Each structure stands twice: as structure tokens, then as C-alpha cells.
Coordinates of C-alpha atoms in Angstrom, one line a residue:
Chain M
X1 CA 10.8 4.3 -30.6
X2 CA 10.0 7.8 -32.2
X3 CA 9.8 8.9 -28.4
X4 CA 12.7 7.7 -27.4
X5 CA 14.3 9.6 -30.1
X6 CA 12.7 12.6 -29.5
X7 CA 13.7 12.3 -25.8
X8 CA 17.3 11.8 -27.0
X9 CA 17.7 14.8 -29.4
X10 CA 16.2 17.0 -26.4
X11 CA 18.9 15.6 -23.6
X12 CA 22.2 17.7 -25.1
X13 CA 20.5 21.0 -24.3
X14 CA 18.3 19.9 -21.4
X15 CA 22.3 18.8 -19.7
X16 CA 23.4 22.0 -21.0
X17 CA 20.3 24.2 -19.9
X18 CA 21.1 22.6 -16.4
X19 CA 24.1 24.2 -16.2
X20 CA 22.5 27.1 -14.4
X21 CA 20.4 25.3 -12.2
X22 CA 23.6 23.3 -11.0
X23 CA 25.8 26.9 -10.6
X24 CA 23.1 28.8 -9.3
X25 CA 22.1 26.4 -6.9
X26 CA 25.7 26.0 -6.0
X27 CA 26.8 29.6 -5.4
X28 CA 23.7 30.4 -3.8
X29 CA 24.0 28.1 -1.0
X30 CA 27.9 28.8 -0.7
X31 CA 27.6 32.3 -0.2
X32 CA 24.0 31.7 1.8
X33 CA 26.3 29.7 4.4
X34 CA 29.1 32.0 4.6
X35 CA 26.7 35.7 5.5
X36 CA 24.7 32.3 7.5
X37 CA 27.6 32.2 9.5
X38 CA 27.8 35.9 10.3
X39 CA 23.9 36.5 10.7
X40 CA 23.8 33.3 13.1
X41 CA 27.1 35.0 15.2
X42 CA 24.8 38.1 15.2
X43 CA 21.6 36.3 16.3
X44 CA 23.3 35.2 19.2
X45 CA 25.6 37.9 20.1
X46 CA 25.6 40.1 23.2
X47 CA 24.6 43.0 21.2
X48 CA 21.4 43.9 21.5
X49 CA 21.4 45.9 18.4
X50 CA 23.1 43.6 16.4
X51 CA 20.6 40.8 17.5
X52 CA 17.5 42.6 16.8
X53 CA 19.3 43.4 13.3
X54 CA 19.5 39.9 12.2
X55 CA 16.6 38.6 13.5
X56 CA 15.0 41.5 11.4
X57 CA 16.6 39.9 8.4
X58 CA 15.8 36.7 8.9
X59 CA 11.9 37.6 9.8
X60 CA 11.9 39.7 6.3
X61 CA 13.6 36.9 4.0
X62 CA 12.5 33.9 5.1
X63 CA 8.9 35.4 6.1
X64 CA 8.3 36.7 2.4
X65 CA 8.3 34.4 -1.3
X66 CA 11.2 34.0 -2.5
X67 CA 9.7 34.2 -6.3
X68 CA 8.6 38.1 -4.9
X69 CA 12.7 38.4 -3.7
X70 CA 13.5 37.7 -6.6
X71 CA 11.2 39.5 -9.0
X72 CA 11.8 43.0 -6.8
X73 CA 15.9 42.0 -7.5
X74 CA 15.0 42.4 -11.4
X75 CA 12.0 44.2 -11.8
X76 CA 11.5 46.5 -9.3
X77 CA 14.6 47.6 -7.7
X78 CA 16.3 49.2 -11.1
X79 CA 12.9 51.2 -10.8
X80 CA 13.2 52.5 -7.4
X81 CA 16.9 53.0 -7.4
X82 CA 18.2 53.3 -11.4
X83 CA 21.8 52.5 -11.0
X84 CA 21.2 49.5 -9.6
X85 CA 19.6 48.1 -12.9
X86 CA 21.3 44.7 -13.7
X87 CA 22.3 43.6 -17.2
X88 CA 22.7 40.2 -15.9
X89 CA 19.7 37.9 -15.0
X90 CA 22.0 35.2 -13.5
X91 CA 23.5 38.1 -11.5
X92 CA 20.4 38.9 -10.0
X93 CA 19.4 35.0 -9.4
X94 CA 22.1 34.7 -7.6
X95 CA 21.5 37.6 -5.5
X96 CA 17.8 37.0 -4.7
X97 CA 18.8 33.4 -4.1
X98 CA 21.8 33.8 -1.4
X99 CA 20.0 36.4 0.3
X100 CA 17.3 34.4 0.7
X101 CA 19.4 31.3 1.7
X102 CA 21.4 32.9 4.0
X103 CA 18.5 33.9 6.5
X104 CA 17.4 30.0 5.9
X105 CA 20.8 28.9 7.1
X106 CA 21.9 31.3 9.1
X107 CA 18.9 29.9 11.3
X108 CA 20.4 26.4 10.7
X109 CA 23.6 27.3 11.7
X110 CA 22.8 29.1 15.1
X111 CA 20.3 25.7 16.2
X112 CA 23.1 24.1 15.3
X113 CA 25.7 26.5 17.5
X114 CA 23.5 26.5 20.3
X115 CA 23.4 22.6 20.5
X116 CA 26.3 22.4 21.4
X117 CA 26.6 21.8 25.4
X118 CA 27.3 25.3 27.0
X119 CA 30.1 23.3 29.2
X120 CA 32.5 23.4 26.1
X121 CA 32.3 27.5 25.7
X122 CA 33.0 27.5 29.4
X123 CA 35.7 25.3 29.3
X124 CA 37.4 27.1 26.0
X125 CA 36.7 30.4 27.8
X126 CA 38.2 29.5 31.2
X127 CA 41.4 28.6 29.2
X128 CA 41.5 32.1 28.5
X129 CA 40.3 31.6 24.6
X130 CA 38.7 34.9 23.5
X131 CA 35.2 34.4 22.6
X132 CA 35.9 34.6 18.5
X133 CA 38.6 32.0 19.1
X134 CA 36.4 29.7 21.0
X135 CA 34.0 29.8 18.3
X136 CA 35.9 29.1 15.2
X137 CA 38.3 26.4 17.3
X138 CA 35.7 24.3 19.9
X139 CA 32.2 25.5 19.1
X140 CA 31.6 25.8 15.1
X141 CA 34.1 22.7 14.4
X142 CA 31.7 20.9 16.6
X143 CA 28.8 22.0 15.1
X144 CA 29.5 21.2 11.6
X145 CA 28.7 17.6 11.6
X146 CA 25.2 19.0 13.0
X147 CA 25.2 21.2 10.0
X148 CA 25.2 18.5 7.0
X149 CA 22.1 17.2 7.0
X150 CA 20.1 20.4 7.5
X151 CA 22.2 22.2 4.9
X152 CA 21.8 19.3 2.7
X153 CA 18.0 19.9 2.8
X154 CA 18.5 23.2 2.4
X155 CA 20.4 22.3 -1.1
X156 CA 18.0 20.2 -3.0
X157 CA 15.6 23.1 -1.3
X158 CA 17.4 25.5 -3.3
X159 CA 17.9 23.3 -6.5
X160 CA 14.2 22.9 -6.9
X161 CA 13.4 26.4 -6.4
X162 CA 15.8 27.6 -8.8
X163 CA 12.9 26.5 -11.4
X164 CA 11.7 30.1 -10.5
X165 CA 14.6 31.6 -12.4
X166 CA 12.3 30.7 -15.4
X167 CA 10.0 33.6 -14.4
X168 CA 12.7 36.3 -15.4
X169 CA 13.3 34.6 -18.9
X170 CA 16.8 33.1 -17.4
X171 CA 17.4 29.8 -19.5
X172 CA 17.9 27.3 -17.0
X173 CA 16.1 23.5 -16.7
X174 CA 13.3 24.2 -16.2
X175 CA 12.7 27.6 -18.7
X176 CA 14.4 25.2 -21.4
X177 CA 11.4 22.0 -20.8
X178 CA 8.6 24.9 -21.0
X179 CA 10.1 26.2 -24.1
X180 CA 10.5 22.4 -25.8
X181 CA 7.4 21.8 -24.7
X182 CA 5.3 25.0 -26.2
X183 CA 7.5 24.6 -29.8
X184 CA 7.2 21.2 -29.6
X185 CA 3.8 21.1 -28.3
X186 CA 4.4 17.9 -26.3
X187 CA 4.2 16.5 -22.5
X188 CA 6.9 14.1 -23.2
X189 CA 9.9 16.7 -22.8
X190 CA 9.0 16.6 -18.8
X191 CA 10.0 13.0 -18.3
X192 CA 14.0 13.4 -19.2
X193 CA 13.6 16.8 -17.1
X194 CA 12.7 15.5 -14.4
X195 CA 14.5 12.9 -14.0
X196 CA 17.4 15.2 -14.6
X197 CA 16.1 17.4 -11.6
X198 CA 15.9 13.6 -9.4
X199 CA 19.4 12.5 -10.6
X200 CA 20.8 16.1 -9.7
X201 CA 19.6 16.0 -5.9
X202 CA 20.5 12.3 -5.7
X203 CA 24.0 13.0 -6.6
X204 CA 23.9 15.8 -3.9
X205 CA 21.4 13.6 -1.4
X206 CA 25.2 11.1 -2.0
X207 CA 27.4 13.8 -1.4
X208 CA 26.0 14.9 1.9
X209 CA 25.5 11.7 3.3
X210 CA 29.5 11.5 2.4
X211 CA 30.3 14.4 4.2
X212 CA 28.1 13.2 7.1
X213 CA 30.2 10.0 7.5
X214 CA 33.3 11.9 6.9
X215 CA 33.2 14.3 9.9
X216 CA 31.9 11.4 12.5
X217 CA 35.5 9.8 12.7
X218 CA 35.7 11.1 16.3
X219 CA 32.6 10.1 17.9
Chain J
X1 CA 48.1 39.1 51.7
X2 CA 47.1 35.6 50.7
X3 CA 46.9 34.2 47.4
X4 CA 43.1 34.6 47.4
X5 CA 40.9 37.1 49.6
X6 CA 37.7 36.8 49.1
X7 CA 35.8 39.7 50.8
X8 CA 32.2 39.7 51.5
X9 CA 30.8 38.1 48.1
X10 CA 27.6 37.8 47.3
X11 CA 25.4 36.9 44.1
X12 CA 21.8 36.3 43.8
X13 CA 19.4 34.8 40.9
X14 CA 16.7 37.6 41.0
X15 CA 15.2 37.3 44.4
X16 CA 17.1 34.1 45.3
X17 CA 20.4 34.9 46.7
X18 CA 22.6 32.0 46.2
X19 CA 25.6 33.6 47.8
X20 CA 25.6 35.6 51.0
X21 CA 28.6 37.8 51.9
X22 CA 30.7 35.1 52.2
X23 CA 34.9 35.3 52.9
X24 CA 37.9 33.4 52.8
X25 CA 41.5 33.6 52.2
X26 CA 43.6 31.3 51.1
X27 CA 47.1 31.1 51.2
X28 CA 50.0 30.2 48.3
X29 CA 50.0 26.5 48.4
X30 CA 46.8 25.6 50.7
X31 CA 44.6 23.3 49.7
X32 CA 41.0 24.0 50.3
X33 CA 38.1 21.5 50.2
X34 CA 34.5 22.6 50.2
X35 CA 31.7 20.5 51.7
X36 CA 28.3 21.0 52.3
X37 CA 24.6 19.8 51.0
X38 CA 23.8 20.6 47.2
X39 CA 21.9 23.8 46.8
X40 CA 24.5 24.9 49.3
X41 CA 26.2 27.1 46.7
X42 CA 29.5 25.3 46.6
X43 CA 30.1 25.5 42.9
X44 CA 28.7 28.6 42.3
X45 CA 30.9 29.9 44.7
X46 CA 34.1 28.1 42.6
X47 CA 32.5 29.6 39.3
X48 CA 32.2 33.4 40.6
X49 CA 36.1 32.6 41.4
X50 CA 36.7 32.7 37.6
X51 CA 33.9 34.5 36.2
X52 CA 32.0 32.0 35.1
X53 CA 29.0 33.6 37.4
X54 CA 29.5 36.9 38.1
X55 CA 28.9 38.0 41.3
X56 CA 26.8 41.3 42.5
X57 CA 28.6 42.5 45.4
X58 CA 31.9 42.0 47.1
X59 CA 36.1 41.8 45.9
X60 CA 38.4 39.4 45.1
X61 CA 41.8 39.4 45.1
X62 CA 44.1 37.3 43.4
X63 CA 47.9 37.5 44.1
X64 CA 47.3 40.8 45.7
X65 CA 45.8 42.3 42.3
X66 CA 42.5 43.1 42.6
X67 CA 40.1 41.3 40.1
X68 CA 36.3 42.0 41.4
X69 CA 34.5 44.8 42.8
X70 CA 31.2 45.0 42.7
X71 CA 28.4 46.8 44.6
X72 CA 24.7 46.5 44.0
X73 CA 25.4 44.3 41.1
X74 CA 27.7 47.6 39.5
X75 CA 31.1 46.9 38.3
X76 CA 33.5 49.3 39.9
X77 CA 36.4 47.6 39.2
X78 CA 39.0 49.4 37.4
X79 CA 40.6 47.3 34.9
X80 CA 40.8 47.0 31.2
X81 CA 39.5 43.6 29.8
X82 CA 43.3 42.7 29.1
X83 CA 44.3 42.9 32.8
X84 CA 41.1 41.2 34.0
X85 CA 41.6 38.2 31.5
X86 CA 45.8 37.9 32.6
X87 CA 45.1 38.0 36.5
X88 CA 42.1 35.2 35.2
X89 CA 44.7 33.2 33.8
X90 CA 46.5 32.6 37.1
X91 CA 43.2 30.0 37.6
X92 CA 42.4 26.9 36.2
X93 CA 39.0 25.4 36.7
X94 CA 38.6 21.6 36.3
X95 CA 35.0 20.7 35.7
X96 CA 32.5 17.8 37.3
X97 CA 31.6 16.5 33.1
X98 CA 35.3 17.0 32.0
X99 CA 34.3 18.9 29.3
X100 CA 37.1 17.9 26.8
X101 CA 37.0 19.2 23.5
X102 CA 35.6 16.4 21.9
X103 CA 37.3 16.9 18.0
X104 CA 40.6 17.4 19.6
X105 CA 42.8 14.2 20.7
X106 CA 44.4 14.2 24.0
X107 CA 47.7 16.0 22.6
X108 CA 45.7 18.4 20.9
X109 CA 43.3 19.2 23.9
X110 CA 46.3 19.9 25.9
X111 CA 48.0 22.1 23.1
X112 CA 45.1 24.4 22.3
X113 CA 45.4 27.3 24.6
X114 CA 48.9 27.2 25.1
X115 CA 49.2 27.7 21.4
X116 CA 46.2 29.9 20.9
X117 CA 46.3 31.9 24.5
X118 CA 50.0 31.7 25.3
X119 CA 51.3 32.1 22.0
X120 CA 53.8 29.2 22.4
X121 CA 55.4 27.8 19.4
X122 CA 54.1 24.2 18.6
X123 CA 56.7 21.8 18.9
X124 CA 57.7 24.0 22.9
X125 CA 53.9 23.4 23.7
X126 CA 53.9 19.8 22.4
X127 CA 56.8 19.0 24.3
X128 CA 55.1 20.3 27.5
X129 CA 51.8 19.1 26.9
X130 CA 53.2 15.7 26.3
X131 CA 55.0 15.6 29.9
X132 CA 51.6 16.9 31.2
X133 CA 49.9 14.1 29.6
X134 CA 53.1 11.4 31.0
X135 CA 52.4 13.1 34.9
X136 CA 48.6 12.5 34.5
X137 CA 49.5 8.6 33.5
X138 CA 48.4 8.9 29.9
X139 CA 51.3 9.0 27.7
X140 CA 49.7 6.1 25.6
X141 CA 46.6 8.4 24.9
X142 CA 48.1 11.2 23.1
X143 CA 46.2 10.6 19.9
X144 CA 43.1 9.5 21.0
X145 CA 39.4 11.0 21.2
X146 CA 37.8 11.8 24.7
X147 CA 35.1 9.4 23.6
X148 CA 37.9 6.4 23.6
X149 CA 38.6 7.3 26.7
X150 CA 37.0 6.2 30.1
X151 CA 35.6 9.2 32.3
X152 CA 38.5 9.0 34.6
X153 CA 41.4 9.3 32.0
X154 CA 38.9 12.0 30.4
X155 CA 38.9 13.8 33.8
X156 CA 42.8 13.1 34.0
X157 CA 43.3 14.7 30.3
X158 CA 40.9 17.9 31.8
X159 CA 44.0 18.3 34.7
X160 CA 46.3 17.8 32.2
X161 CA 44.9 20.7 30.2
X162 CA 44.5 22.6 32.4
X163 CA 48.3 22.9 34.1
X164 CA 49.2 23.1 30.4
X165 CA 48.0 27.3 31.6
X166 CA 50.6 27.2 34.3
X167 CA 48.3 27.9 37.2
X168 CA 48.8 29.6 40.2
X169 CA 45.6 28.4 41.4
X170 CA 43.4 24.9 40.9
X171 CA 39.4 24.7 40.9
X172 CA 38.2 21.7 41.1
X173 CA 34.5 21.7 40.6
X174 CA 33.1 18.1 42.1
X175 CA 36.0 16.4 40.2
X176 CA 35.1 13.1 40.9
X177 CA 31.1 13.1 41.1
X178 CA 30.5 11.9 38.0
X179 CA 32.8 9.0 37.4
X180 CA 31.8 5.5 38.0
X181 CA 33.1 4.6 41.8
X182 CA 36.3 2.5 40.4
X183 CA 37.5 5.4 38.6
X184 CA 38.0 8.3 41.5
X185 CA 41.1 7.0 42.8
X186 CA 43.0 7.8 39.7
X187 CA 41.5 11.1 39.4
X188 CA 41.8 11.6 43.4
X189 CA 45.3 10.0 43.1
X190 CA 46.7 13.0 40.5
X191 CA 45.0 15.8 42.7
X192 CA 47.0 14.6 45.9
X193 CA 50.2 14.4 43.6
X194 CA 49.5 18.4 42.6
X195 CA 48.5 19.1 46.2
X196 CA 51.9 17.7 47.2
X197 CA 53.9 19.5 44.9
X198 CA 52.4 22.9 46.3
X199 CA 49.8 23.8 44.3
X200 CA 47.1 26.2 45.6
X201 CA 43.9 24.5 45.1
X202 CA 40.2 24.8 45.8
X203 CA 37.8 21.5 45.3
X204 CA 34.1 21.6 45.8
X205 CA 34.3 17.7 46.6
X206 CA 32.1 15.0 48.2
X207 CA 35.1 12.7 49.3
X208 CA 35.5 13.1 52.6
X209 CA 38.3 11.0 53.2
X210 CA 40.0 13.1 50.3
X211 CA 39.3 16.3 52.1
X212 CA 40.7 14.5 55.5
X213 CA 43.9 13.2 53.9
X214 CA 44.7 16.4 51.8
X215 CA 42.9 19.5 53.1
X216 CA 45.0 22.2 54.6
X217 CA 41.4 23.7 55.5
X218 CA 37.9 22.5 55.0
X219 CA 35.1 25.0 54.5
X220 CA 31.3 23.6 55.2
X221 CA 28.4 25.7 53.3
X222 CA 25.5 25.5 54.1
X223 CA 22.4 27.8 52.4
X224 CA 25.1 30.5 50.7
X225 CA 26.9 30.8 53.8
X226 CA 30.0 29.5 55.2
X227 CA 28.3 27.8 57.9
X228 CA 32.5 26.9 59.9
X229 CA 35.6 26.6 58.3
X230 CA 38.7 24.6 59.9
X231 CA 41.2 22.4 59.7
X232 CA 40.2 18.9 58.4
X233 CA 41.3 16.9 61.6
X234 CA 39.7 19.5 63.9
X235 CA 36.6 20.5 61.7
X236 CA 35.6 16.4 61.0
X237 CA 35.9 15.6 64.7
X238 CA 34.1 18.2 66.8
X239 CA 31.7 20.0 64.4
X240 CA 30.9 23.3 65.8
X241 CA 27.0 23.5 64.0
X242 CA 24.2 21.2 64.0
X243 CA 23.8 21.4 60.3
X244 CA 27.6 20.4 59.9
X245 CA 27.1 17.5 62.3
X246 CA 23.8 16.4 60.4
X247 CA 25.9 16.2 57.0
X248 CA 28.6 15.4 58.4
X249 CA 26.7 11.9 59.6
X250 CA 25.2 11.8 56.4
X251 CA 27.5 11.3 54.6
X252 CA 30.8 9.4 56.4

């Protein structure tokens, strides 16, 4: 009884703790898909340059931990270049994070363009569509249903890793259970935190499966 | 000058040369059927016609403008990328798997490049795209997916879609070879109506008795060449070439 309690009076700030996770996780992957988009049109591009460029990127930040992206955000860059110091630590989550989500999707989203059958570019293309419209009208339309699930990985991916945000002293979830749990001195804090962390990415696990349905009305 | 003139073309895959200095004219409103074994280089042919190969040496002329030449795989040709794309536009290609947009109904499959490429307003290209759709036998269709539709209306939508361009010319890429043998007379059916309303058109075909009834000229290719070329009647009767004879009994 005295646990559940305890478990009760530590929920209001756990929720409101979360409240980074949930937005970090959120804009991360938003603006991860949208420079996804434009590394993924670079990957596969008939410039050489441009395709070496982003395949460099993607190498660098999916090849290295994010914990050390985001650590050289904070830490180390203000010390190599001053004026980039940030005051903000959710700032430079967010950065770290969507830099290192956007080479994870933009790899997503070009498997995903190049499923598509090549007959459909030919087709748009011998209709005289320029190559930028038969991407965003026949090809990426298409390839968005083949998009969900792999970006809804990629979400509950992010959401979990988030927890790393702890490591610059940012207050989310995860920073909040370690701190009840060293004044407290108690285990017991990580039961309602995790289940938070399981009800989060089932509401999102939902959400995506929604989407899913949603964009198979025409097959 | 004929509609087409196709001047010594040739394109090879590295060493393979899948085309080899091949010619032919065609004139405004002739209808063309090509025959000959696969591996002949029938569709590649069709494909170099609107650049979807690109071929390494020869010209093409379309409507007297000239749209290809190339020597030693080098681009000479003097035009910007807007003058190559409008003399492009005076073909349509219609391919063997359709290739409908599958997110788009029938209405809006027909609409898209008129809209997007032509710049029409929408309700002038709806209007035309939906007696495109009525001459193709569909007008019951206009909001439906290609997958609710059986691989000859799909292939009839794909005609549709692509007179919606206002073609000079008509490739027809082995229209019929993959539909189910009860559905190639309604496809075969709508490319005899075109052919008899003058449209200048090229099919890569396997239909025989299509070529017979509705070729003004039948072109037999054999290994990257055009092995004879003639009129249906004359070509279908007495076969100059062995090779033409051999397919020829092959496949009637």
C-alpha cells in the first residue's frame, strides 16, 4: 500500500518530466525525415558530387554513437568554435538527435524510393514530367506507405534513446527516475517509468499502424 | 521529309551492340509494326525513339526537327534541354506492364501531365481526359484504382493517358503481351480505332494478324538489324530471308 503511494506521488512529475522525451523525440524525427528527404534525393542523384556528399554523411552519423554526437553538440563544439556555445541543452538534443536521424532515414527513405518499379519514373518521364515533378507526384506518394513502418521503428528508436539526454543534465524521463531514485534511494521509482516509456511507444506502435491502414486504400 | 527519319542508329551495352546502324522513315499517319524474335532489339529500338535508351551513334528526326546526334556515344546535338523535351512531347509511348500510376484513379492518371506538363487548367483537362477515357470504353472507370481494374482496361486507361499529350506519334511497346488472351482484343480493338483516325504509330507487337490487318509497313528484326521491311500483304507472303521465313513459321 505504502508503495503504491509512493509510486503515485512520483507519477505528476515523472508525466511531466516526459514532456521532453515526447517533444524531443517528436521534433527529432520530423525534422530527421524532412533533411531525410533531401539526403536520400542526394544519394540517388546524378551528381556525382552530390552523391558522394551524402553518402559521406550518412557513413559519419549513422557509423559513430549517437551519445558521442551528442556530447561533441554540448561539450566540445563551444570549445572548438566559441560562438557556437548553446545556452540551451534541449537545443542541442535536438540538434544531435535530427542530425543523427536524418542519415538513419534518409537511408529509409531512398530503400524506400528505389522500390518503387523503375517502369513508373519512365512512364512519368515519358509524359514529359520533369524529374522533380515525377518525384514528388508518382514516385515519393508511392513510397510513403513503404515509409511507415520503417519510420515507425525508427520512432520508438529515437524515444528510447532520448534517455541519453540524461547525460547532459537535461531533465527528461529518464534523468527525473535517476534523480528519484538516488534521493529517494529506492528501485521502485523504475516500475511507473518504465511503463511510462512502454505506454509511450505503444500509443505511437498504434499511431503508425493507423497510418499504415490509412494510406493502403488504393491497393 | 517524313514524320520520322531514323538515320543509321546504333547503341551498344558495353561490348554487346544491341543496335546496329539501323534506318527507317516513317511517314505522317503510317502505321508501323515491328516483328522479330526477342533479343532482336525491337523495344530497345522503340525506347531510343524517346530517350528512354540513349543511343551512341546515329540522328533522328522528328517532324523535320532534329532531336539525336550522336557519334561515338558523344552528343553533338545542338539543343537546349527545353527544345529536346518539346520535340519529345510530339511522342507517346504505351508500355507492355501499363505502368499506371497506381495512387491516381483513372481520371486522375489521365489529368496528370496535362495539368502538370501542359499547364491546362483543371476542369479544360478534366473535360478532355474524360472523352479520352469515353473513346477508350471506360467512362464507368473514372474513379477507380488501376488495381480495380483488369490488365486490359488498365492498358486501355495507359492509351488514354497517353493521347491526353496530344501526340503526333504512338509507341506501342508489346501492348498486348502481357494480358491474359481474352483481353487483347479490346486493347487491339482501340489501336485499330487510332490507326484509323490517322495516327502515326509504331508497335513492337507479336500479333500477327494485327500487323496484317493494320500495318502500312511491317519491319522484321532480327540480331539489331532490320533484317527486310515491307508492306504487310507482300512481306507475310513471300519472305525475302530465311530467318524471316523461320519466325515467320513460328509463329502464324
Amino acid at each position: 500500500m505504502r508503495n503504491l503511494e509512493l509510486v503515485m506521488g512520483w507519477l505528476p512529475s515523472l508525466i511531466f518530466a516526459s514532456r521532453i522525451t515526447i517533444s524531443l523525440s517528436v521534433i527529432s524525427v520530423v525534422i530527421g525525415m524532412l533533411a531525410g528527404v533531401f539526403i536520400a534525393l542526394g544519394r540517388i542523384s546524378a551528381n556525382g558530387a552530390l552523391r558522394k556528399a551524402c553518402g559521406i554523411y550518412i557513413f559519419i552519423f549513422r557509423g559513430t554513437p549517437l551519445l558521442m554526437q551528442l556530447f561533441f553538440v554540448w561539450y566540445a563544439l563551444p570549445l572548438a568554435i566559441p560562438w557556437l556555445a548553446m545556452q540551451d541543452r534541449f537545443l542541442a538534443a535536438c540538434i544531435a538527435f535530427s542530425i543523427n536521424s536524418a542519415a538513419y532515414q534518409a537511408e529509409i527513405i531512398r530503400a524506400a524510393i528505389q522500390s518503387i518499379d523503375p517502369g513508373q519514373m519512365e512512364a512519368a518521364r515519358s509524359l514529359g514530367l520533369t524529374y522533380g515533378q515525377a518525384m514528388r507526384l508518382v514516385i515519393i506518394p508511392q513510397s510513403i506507405k513503404r515509409l511507415i513502418p520503417p519510420v515507425g521503428n525508427e520512432f520508438i528508436m529515437v524515444l528510447k534513446d532520448t534517455s541519453l539526454v540524461s547525460t547532459i543534465a537535461l531533465v527528461d524521463l529518464m534523468k527525473h527516475t535517476s534523480q528519484i531514485q538516488s534521493s529517494a534511494a529506492t528501485a521502485l521509482v523504475y516500475l511507473p517509468s518504465a511503463c511510462l516509456y512502454l505506454i509511450f511507444t505503444a500509443v505511437f506502435t498504434f499511431l503508425f499502424n493507423y497510418l499504415e491502414k490509412r494510406h493502403s486504400v488504393y491497393e | 521529309m517524313a514524320l520520322i527519319e531514323i538515320e543509321n542508329i546504333s547503341k551498344s551495352f558495353g561490348a554487346l551492340n544491341v543496335l546496329k546502324d539501323i534506318s527507317l522513315s516513317v511517314e505522317q499517319g503510317e502505321v508501323v509494326c515491328i516483328i522479330g524474335p526477342s533479343g532482336a532489339g525491337k523495344s530497345t529500338f522503340l525506347r531510343s525513339l524517346n530517350h528512354l535508351e540513349t543511343i551512341s551513334d546515329g540522328r533522328i528526326y522528328i517532324d523535320g526537327k532534329l532531336l539525336d546526334d550522336r557519334k561515338d556515344g558523344v552528343n553533338r546535338s545542338p539543343l537546349t534541354k527545353k527544345e529536346e523535351s518539346d520535340i519529345l512531347l510530339e511522342m507517346e509511348i504505351v508500355f507492355q506492364r501499363f505502368n499506371l500510376f497506381p495512387h491516381m484513379t483513372t481520371l486522375e492518371n489521365v489529368m496528370l501531365a496535362p495539368v502538370h506538363v501542359r499547364k491546362q487548367p483543371k476542369e479544360a483537362a478534366r473535360a478532355a481526359a474524360v472523352d479520352l477515357i469515353e473513346k477508350v470504353g471506360l467512362s464507368d472507370k473514372l474513379d477507380v484504382f488501376p488495381s480495380k481494374l483488369s490488365g486490359g482496361q488498365q492498358q486501355r486507361v495507359a492509351i488514354a493517358r497517353a493521347l491526353a499529350m496530344n501526340p503526333k506519334i504512338m509507341l506501342f511497346d508489346e501492348p498486348t503481351s502481357a494480358l491474359d488472351p481474352e483481353l487483347v482484343g479490346e486493347v487491339l480493338a482501340v489501336i485499330k480505332k487510332l490507326a484509323s483516325e490517322g495516327m502515326t504509330m509504331l508497335v513492337v507487337t507479336h500479333e500477327i494478324g494485327f500487323a496484317r490487318d493494320v500495318a502500312d509497313k511491317v519491319v522484321f528484326m532480327y540480331d539489331g538489324i532490320i533484317l527486310e521491311e515491307g508492306a504487310p500483304a507482300e512481306l507475310f507472303a513471300k519472305p525475302k530471308h530465311e530467318r524471316t521465313k523461320a519466325f515467320l513459321q513460328a509463329v502464324l
